[in-house]
mmCIF file of C-alpha atoms in Angstrom:
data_model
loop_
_atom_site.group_PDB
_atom_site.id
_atom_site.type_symbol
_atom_site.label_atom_id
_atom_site.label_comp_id
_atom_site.label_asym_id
_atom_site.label_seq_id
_atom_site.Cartn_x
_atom_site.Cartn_y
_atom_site.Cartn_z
ATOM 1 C CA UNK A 1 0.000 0.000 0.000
ATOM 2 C CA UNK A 2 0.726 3.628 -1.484
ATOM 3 C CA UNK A 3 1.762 5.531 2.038
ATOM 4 C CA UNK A 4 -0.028 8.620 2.937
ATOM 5 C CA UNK A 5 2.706 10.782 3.027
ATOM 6 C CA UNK A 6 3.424 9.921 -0.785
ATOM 7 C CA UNK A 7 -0.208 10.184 -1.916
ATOM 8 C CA UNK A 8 -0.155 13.641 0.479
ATOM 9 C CA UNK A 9 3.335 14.461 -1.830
ATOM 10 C CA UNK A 10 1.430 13.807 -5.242
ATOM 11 C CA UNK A 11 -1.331 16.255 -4.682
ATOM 12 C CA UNK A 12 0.613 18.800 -3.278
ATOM 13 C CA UNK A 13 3.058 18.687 -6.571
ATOM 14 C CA UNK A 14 0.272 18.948 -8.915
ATOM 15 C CA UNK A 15 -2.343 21.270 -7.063
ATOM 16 C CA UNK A 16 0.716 23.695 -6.510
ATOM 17 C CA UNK A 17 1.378 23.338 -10.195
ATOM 18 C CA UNK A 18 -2.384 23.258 -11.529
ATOM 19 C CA UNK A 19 -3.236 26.036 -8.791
ATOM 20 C CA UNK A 20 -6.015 24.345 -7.892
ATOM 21 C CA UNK A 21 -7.906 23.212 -4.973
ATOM 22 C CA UNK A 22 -7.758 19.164 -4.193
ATOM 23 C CA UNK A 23 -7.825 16.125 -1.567
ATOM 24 C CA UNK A 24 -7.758 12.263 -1.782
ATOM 25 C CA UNK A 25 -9.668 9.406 0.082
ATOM 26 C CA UNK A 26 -9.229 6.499 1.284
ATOM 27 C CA UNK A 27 -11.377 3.255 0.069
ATOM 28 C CA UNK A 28 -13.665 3.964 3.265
ATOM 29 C CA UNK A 29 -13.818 7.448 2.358
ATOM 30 C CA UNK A 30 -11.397 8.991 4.901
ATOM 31 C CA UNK A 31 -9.264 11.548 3.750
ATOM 32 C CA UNK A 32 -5.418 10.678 3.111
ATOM 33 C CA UNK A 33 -4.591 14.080 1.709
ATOM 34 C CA UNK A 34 -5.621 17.578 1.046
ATOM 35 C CA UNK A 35 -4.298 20.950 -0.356
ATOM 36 C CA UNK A 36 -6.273 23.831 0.091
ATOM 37 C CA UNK A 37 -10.307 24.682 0.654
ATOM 38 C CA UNK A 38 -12.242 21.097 0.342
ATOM 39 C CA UNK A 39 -15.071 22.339 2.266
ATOM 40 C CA UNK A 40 -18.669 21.579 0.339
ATOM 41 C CA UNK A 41 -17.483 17.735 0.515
ATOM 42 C CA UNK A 42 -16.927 15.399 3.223
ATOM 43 C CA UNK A 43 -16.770 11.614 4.063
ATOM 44 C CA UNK A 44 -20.622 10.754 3.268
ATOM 45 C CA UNK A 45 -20.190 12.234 -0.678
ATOM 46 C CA UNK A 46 -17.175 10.009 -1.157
ATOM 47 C CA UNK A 47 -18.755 7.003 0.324
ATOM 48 C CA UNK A 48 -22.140 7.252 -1.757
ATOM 49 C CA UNK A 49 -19.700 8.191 -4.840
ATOM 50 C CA UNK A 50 -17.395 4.534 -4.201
ATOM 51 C CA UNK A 51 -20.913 3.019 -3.604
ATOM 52 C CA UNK A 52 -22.743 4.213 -7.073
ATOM 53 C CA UNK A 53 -19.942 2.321 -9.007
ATOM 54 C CA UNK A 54 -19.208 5.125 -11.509
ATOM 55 C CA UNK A 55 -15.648 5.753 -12.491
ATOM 56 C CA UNK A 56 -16.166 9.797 -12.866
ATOM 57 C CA UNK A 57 -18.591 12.200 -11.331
ATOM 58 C CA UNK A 58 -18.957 16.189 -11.698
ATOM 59 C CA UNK A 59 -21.808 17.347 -8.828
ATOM 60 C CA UNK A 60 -21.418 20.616 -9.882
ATOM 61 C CA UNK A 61 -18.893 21.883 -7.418
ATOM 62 C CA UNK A 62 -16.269 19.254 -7.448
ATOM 63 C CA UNK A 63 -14.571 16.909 -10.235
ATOM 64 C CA UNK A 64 -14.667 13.359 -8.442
ATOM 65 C CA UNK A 65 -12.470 10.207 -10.065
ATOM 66 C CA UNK A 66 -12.163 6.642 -8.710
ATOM 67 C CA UNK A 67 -8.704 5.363 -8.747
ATOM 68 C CA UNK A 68 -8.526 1.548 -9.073
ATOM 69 C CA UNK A 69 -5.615 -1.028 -8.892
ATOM 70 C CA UNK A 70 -6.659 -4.517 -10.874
ATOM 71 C CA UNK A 71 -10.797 -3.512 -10.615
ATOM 72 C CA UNK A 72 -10.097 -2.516 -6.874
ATOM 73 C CA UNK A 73 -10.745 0.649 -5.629
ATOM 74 C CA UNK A 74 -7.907 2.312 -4.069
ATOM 75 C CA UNK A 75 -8.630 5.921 -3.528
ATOM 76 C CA UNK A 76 -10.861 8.792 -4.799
ATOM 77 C CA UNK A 77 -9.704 12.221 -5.880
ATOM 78 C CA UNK A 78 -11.643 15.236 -5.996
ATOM 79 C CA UNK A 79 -10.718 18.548 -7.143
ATOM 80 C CA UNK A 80 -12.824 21.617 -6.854
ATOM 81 C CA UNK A 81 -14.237 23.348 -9.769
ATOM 82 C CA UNK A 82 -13.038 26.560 -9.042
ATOM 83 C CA UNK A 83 -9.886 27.138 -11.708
ATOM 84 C CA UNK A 84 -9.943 26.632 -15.693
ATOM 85 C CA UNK A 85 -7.414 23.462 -14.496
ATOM 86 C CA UNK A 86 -9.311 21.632 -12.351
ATOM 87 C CA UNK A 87 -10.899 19.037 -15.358
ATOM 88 C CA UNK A 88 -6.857 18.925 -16.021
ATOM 89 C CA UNK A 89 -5.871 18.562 -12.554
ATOM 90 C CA UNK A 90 -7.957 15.640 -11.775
ATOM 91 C CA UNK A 91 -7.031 13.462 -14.436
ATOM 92 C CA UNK A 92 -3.376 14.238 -13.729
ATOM 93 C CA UNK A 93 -4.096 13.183 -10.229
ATOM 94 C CA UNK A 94 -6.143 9.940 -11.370
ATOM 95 C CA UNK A 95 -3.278 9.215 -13.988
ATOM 96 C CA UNK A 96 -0.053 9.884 -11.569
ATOM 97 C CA UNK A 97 -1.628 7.629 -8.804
ATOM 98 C CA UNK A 98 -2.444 4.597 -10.597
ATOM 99 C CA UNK A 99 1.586 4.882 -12.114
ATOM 100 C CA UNK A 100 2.590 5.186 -8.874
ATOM 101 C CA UNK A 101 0.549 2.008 -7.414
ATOM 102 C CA UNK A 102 1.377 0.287 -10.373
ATOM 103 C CA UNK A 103 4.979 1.168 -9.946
ATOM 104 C CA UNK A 104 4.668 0.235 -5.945
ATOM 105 C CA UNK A 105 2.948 -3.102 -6.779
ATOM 106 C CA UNK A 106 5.767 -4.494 -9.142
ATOM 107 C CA UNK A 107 8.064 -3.348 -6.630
ATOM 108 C CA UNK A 108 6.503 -5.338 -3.675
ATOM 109 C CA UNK A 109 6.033 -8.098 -6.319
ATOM 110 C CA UNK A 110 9.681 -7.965 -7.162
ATOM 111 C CA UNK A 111 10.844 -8.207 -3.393
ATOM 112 C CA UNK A 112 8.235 -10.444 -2.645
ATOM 113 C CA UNK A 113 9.678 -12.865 -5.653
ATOM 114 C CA UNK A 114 13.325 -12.105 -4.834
ATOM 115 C CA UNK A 115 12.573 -13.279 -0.860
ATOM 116 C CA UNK A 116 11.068 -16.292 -2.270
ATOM 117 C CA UNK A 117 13.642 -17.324 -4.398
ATOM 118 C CA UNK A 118 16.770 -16.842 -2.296
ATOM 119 C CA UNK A 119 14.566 -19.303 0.607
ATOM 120 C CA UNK A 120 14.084 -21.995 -2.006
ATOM 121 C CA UNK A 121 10.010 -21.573 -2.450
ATOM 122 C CA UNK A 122 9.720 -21.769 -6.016
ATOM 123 C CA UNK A 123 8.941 -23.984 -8.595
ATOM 124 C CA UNK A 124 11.705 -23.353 -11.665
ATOM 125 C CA UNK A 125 8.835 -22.923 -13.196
ATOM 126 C CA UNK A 126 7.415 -20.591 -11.900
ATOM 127 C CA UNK A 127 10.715 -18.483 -11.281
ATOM 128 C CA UNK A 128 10.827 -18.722 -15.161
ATOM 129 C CA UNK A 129 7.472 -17.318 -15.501
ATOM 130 C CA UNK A 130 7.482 -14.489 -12.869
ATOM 131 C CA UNK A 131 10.692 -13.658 -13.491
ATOM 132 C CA UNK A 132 10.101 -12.703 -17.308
ATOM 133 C CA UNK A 133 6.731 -10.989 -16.101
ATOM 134 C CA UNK A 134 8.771 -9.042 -13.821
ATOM 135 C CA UNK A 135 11.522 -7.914 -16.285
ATOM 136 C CA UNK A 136 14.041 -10.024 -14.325
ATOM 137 C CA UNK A 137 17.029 -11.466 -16.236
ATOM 138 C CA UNK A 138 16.801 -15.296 -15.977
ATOM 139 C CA UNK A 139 20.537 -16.325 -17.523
ATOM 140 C CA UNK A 140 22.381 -13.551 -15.612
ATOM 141 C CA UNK A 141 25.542 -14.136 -13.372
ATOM 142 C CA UNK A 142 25.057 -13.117 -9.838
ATOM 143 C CA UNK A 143 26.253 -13.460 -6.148
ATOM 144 C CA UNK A 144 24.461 -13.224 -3.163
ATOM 145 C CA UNK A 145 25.849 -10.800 -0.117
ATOM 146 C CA UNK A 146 24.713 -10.906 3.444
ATOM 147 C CA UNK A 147 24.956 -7.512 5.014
ATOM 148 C CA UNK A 148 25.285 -8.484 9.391
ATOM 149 C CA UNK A 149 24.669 -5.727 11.586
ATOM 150 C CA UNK A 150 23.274 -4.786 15.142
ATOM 151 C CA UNK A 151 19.098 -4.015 14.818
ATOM 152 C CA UNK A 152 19.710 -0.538 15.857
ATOM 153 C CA UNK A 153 21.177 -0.186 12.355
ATOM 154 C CA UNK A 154 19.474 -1.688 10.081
ATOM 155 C CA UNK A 155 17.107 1.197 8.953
ATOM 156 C CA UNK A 156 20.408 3.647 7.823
ATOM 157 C CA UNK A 157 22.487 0.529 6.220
ATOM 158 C CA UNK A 158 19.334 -0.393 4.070
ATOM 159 C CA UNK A 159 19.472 3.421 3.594
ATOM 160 C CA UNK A 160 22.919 2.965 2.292
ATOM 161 C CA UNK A 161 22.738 -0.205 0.377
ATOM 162 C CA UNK A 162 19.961 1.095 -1.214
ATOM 163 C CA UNK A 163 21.445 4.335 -2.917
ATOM 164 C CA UNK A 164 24.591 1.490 -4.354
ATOM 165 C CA UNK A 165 21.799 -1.094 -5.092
ATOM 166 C CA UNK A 166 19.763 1.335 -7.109
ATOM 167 C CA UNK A 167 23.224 2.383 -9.611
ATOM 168 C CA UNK A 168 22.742 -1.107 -10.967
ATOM 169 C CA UNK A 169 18.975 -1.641 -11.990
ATOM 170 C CA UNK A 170 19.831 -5.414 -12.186
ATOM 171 C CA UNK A 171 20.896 -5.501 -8.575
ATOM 172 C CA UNK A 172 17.818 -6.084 -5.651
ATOM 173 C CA UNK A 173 17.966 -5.764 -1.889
ATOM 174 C CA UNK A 174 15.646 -7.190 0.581
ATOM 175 C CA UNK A 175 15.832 -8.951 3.820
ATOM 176 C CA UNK A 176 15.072 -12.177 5.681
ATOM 177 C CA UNK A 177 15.114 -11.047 9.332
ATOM 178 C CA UNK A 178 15.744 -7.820 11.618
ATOM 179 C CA UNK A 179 19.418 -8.267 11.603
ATOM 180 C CA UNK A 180 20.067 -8.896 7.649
ATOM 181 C CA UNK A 181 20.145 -7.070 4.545
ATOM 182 C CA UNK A 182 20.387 -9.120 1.465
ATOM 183 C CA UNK A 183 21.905 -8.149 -1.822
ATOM 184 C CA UNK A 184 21.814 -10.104 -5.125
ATOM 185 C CA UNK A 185 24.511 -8.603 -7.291
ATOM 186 C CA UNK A 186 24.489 -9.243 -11.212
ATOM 187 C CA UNK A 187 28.007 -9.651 -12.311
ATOM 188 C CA UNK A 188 28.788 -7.576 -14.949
ATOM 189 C CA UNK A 189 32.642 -7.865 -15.380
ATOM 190 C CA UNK A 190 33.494 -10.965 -17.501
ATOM 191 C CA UNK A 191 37.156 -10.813 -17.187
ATOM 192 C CA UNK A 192 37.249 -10.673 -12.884
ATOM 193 C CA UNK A 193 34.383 -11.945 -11.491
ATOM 194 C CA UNK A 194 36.190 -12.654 -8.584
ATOM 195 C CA UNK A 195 37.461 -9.637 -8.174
ATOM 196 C CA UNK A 196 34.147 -7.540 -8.861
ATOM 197 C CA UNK A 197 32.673 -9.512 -5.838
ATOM 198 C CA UNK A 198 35.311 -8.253 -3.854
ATOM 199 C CA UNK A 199 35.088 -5.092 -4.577
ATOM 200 C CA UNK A 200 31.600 -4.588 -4.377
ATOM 201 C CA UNK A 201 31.994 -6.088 -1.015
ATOM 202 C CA UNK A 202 34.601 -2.792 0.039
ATOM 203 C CA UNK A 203 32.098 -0.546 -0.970
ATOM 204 C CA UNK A 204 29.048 -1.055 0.667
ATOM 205 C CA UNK A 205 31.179 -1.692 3.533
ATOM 206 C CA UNK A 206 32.948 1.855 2.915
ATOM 207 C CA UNK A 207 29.925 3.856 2.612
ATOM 208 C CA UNK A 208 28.644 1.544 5.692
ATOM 209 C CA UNK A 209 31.925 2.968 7.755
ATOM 210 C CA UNK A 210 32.208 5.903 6.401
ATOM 211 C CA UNK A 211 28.510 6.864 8.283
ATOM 212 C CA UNK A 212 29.726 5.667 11.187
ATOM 213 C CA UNK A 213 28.233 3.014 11.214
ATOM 214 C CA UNK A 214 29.067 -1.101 11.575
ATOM 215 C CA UNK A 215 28.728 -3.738 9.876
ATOM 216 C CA UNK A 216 30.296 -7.526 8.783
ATOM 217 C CA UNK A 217 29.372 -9.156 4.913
ATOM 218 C CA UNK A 218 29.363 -12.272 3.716
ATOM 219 C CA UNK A 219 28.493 -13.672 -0.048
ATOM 220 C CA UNK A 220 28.607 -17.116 -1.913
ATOM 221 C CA UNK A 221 29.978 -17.973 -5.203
ATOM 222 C CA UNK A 222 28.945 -16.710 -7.949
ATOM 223 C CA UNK A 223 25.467 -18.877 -9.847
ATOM 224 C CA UNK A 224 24.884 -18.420 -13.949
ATOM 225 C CA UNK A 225 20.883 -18.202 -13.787
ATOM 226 C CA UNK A 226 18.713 -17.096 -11.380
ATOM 227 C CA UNK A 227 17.071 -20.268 -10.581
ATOM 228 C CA UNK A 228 20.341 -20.688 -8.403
ATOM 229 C CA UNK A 229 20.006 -17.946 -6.497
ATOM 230 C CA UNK A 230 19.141 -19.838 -3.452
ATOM 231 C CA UNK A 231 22.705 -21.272 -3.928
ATOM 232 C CA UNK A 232 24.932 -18.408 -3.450
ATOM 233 C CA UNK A 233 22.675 -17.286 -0.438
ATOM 234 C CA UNK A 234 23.095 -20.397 1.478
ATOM 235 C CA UNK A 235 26.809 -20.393 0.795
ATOM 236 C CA UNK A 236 26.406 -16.609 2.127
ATOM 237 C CA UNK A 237 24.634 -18.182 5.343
ATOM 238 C CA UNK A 238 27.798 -20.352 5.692
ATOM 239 C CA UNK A 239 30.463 -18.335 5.300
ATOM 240 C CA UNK A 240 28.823 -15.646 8.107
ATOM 241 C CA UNK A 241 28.632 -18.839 10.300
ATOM 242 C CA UNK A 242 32.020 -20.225 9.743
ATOM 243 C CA UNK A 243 33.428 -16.335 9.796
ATOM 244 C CA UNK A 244 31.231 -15.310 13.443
ATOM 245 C CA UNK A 245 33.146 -18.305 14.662
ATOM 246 C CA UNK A 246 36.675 -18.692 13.183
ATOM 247 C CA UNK A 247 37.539 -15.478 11.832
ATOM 248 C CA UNK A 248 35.752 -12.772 13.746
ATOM 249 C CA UNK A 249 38.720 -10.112 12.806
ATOM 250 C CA UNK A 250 37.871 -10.098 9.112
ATOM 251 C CA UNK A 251 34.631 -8.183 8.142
ATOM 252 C CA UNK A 252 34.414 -9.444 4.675
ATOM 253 C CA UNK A 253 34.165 -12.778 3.989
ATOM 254 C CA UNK A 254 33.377 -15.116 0.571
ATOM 255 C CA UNK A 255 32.434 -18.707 0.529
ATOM 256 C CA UNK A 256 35.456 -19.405 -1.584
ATOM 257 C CA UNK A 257 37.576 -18.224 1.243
ATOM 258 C CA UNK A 258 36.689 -20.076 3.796
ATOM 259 C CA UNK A 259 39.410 -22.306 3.915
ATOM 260 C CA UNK A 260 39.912 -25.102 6.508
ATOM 261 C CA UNK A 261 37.258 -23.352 8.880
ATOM 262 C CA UNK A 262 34.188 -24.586 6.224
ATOM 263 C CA UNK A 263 35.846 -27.962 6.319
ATOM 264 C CA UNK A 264 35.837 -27.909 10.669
ATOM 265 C CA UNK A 265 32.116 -26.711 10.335
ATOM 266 C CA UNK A 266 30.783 -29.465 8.231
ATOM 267 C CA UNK A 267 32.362 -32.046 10.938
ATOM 268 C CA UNK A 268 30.045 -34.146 13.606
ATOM 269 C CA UNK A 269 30.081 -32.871 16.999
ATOM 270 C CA UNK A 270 30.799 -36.163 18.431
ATOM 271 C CA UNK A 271 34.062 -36.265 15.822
ATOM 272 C CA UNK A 272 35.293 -33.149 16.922
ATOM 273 C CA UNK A 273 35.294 -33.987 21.132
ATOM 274 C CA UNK A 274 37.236 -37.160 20.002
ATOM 275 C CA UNK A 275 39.463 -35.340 18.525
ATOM 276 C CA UNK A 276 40.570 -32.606 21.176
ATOM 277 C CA UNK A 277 40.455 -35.778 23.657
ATOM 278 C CA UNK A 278 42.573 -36.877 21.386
ATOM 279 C CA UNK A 279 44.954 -34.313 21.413
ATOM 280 C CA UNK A 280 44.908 -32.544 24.426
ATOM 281 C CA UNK A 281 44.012 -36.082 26.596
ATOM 282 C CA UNK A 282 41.737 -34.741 29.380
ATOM 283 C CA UNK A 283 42.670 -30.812 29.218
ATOM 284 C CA UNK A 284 40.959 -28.169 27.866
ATOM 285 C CA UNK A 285 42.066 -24.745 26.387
ATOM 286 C CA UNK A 286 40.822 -22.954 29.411
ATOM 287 C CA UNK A 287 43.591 -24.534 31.489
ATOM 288 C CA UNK A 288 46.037 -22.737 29.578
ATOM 289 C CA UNK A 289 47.120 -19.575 31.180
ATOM 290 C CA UNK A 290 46.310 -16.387 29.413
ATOM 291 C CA UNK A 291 50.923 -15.890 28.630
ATOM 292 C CA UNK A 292 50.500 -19.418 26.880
ATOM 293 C CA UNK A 293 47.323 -18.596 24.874
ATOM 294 C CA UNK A 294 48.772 -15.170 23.506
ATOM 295 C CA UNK A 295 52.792 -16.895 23.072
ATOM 296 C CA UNK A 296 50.804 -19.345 20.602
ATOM 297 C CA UNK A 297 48.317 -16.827 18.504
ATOM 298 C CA UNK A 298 51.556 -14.928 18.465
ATOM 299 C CA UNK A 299 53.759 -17.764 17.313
ATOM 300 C CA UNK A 300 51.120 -18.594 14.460
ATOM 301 C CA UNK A 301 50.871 -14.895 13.344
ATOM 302 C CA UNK A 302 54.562 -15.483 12.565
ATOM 303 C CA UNK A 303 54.666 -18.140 10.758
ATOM 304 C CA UNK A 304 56.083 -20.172 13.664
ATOM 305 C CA UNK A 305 59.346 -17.421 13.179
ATOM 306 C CA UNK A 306 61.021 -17.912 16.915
ATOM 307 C CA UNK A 307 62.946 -14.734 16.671
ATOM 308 C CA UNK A 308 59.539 -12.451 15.427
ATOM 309 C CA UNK A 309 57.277 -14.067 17.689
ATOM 310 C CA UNK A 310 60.318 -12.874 20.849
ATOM 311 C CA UNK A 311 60.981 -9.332 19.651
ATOM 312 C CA UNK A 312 56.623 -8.583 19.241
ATOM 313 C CA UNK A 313 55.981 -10.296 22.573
ATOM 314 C CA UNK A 314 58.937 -7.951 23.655
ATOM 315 C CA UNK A 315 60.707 -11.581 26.019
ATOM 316 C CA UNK A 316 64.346 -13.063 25.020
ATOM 317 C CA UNK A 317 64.362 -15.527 22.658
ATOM 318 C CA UNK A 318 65.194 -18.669 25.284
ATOM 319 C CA UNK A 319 61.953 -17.159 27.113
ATOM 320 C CA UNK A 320 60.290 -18.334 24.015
ATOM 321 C CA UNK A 321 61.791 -21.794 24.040
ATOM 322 C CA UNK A 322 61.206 -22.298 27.432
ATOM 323 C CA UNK A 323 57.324 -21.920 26.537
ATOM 324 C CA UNK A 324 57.338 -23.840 23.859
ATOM 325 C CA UNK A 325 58.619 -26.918 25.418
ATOM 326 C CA UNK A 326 56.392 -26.712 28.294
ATOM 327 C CA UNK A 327 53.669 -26.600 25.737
ATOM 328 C CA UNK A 328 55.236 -29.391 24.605
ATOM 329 C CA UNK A 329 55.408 -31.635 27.833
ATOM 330 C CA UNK A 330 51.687 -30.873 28.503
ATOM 331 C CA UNK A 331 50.210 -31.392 24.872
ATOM 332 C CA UNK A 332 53.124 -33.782 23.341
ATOM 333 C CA UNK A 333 53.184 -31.196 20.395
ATOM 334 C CA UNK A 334 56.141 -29.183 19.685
ATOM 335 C CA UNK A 335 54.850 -26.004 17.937
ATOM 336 C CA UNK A 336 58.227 -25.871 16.001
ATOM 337 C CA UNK A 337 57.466 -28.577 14.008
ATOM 338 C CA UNK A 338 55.460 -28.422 11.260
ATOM 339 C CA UNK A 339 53.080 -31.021 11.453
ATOM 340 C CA UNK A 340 53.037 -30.441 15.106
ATOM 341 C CA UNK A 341 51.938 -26.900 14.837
ATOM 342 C CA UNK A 342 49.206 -27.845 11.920
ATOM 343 C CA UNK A 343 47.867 -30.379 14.742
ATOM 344 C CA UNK A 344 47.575 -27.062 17.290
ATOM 345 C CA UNK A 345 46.245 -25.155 14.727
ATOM 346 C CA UNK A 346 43.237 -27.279 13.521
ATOM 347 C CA UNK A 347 42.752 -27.924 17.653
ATOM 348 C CA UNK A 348 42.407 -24.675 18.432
ATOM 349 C CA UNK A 349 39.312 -24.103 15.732
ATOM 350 C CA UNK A 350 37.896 -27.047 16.566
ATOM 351 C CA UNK A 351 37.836 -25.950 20.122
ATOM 352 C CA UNK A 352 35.485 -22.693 18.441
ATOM 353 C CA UNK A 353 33.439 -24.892 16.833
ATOM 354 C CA UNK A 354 32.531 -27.259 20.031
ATOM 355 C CA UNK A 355 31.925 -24.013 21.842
ATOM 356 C CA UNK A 356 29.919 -22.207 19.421
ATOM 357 C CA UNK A 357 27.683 -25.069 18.964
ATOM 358 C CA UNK A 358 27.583 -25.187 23.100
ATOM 359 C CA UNK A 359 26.311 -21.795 23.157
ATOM 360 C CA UNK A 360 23.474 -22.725 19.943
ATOM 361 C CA UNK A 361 22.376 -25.789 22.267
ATOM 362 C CA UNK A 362 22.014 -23.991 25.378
#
């Protein structure tokens, strides 16, 4: 539905223009908007006007037009007879309302279809067929982006995405829930696809930091008709998963990307507790002091580099060592060793995982 402050926008425009005195109603025959002297009209007129069935009416004082949407009546406009304008004001009215439900409709329609296909609800089909009544590109490359950001938010980022969304008319944004935007990008570079993902990626997140405000994205490979839409936005859905609980410090994130942490997510519960048992026998991480926990992130940062990892931790060198082999007593891994330090590496995100699937349960 049209809002009120749009329809109340319309007739201002065009009585301002047309210099002429006008309001619209509402279905039930309560006014939405008015601009200037109506009075010699009210609610009752309007009612037994929608009532009578007739598409046009002149009483005399006032120029009175239904304004339907598929047979339906939607509003009624009347314009007082009181300028040379008003027969040409309220067909301009009649006219620039039904454009603008019509326009509103295949807009709703659109998101309604795009929401629909990106959950899976459609019959090919039927995406076919809607898709060509909508205007909407069937064999088209495109990517789906997940825009992540505290509820607070949402209403100036869909502000945002929606000025870069609208420089592509092949590009759509809607949403699934409070906390998501969703963006379904039409690739356009033939050459880099990879690369135009990426960088469409930096720029909503630019113009999304650049207000001041925050936000984390997430977007699946790239599908070659829109039938597979639903494709790239569950990949999307993964890669925000996997990224909330591997790699928090990155705030872009693709699918492709994912690396060992989409592998880790995919694994049974039950596998994963073997394995740390495994490992770490009947320890946990949380019995290793905070100076452990940072000496390892540190020594991975490095590439297991003995001398970096001592000169950023600001300790002498044989401090280092010293660590490193009590690691080694209590875990039987020796971080210094390749395979060893592969082992710690994969332990540590499995520990995530088992702990972020702790919190979902509980």
């Amino acid at each position: 539905m049209v809002s009120n402050q749009i329809v109340q926008n319309v007739l201002v425009e065009i009585a301002t223009i047309t210099n002429v005195n006008a309001a619209i109603y509402a279905s039930d025959g309560k006014n939405v908007a008015v601009k200037g002297d109506m009075s010699g009209i009210d609610e009752r007129e309007i009612v037994a006007f929608i009532l009578s069935g007739d598409s046009a009416n002149d009483n005399g004082s006032f120029y009175i037009n239904r304004i339907c949407q598929e047979g339906e009546t939607e509003f009624i406009s009347a314009v007082r007879k009181d300028s040379d304008n008003s027969l040409m004001a309220s067909k301009l009215i009649a006219v620039q309302m039904e454009g603008l439900m019509l326009a509103y409709k295949e807009k709703m329609d659109k998101d309604s279809f795009i929401k629909n296909l990106l959950l899976d609800n459609l019959l090919q089909i039927d995406i076919f067929n809607r898709s060509r009544r909508l205007h909407i590109e069937f064999k088209e490359p495109r990517a789906v982006f997940i825009v992540k950001s505290e509820g607070r938010e949402q209403l100036p980022i869909h502000e945002l995405l929606k000025q870069i969304v609208s420089a592509n008319a092949d590009d759509f944004i809607t949403g699934t829930d409070e906390n998501n935007q969703i963006v379904v990008h039409a690739v356009k570079n033939k050459n880099d696809r990879d690369e135009e993902l990426k960088a469409y990626a930096e720029s909503m997140l630019k113009a999304i930091n650049d207000a001041g405000l925050d936000a984390d994205i997430a977007y699946g490979s790239i599908v070659e008709e829109l039938k597979d839409v639903s494709k790239s936005y569950k990949e999307a859905r993964l890669a925000h998963d996997v990224r909330s609980i591997f790699y928090e410090d990155r705030k872009i994130i693709s699918f492709s990307g994912l690396g060992i942490g989409r592998l880790i997510y995919q694994l049974p519960i039950n596998l994963c507790r073997m394995f740390i048992k495994e490992i770490f026998g009947g320890r946990t991480i949380d019995e290793f002091d905070e100076e452990t926990l940072t000496t390892i992130n540190k020594f991975f940062e490095n590439n297991l580099n003995v001398s970096e990892t001592s000169r950023q931790l600001f300790i002498h060198r044989n401090t280092l060592v010293y660590r490193l082999d009590k690691l080694q007593k209590q875990t039987g891994l020796d971080l210094r060793v390749f395979e060893d330090a592969i082992t710690f590496k994969i332990a540590l995100m499995v520990v995530k995982y088992i702990d972020y699937m702790d919190r979902i349960d509980y």
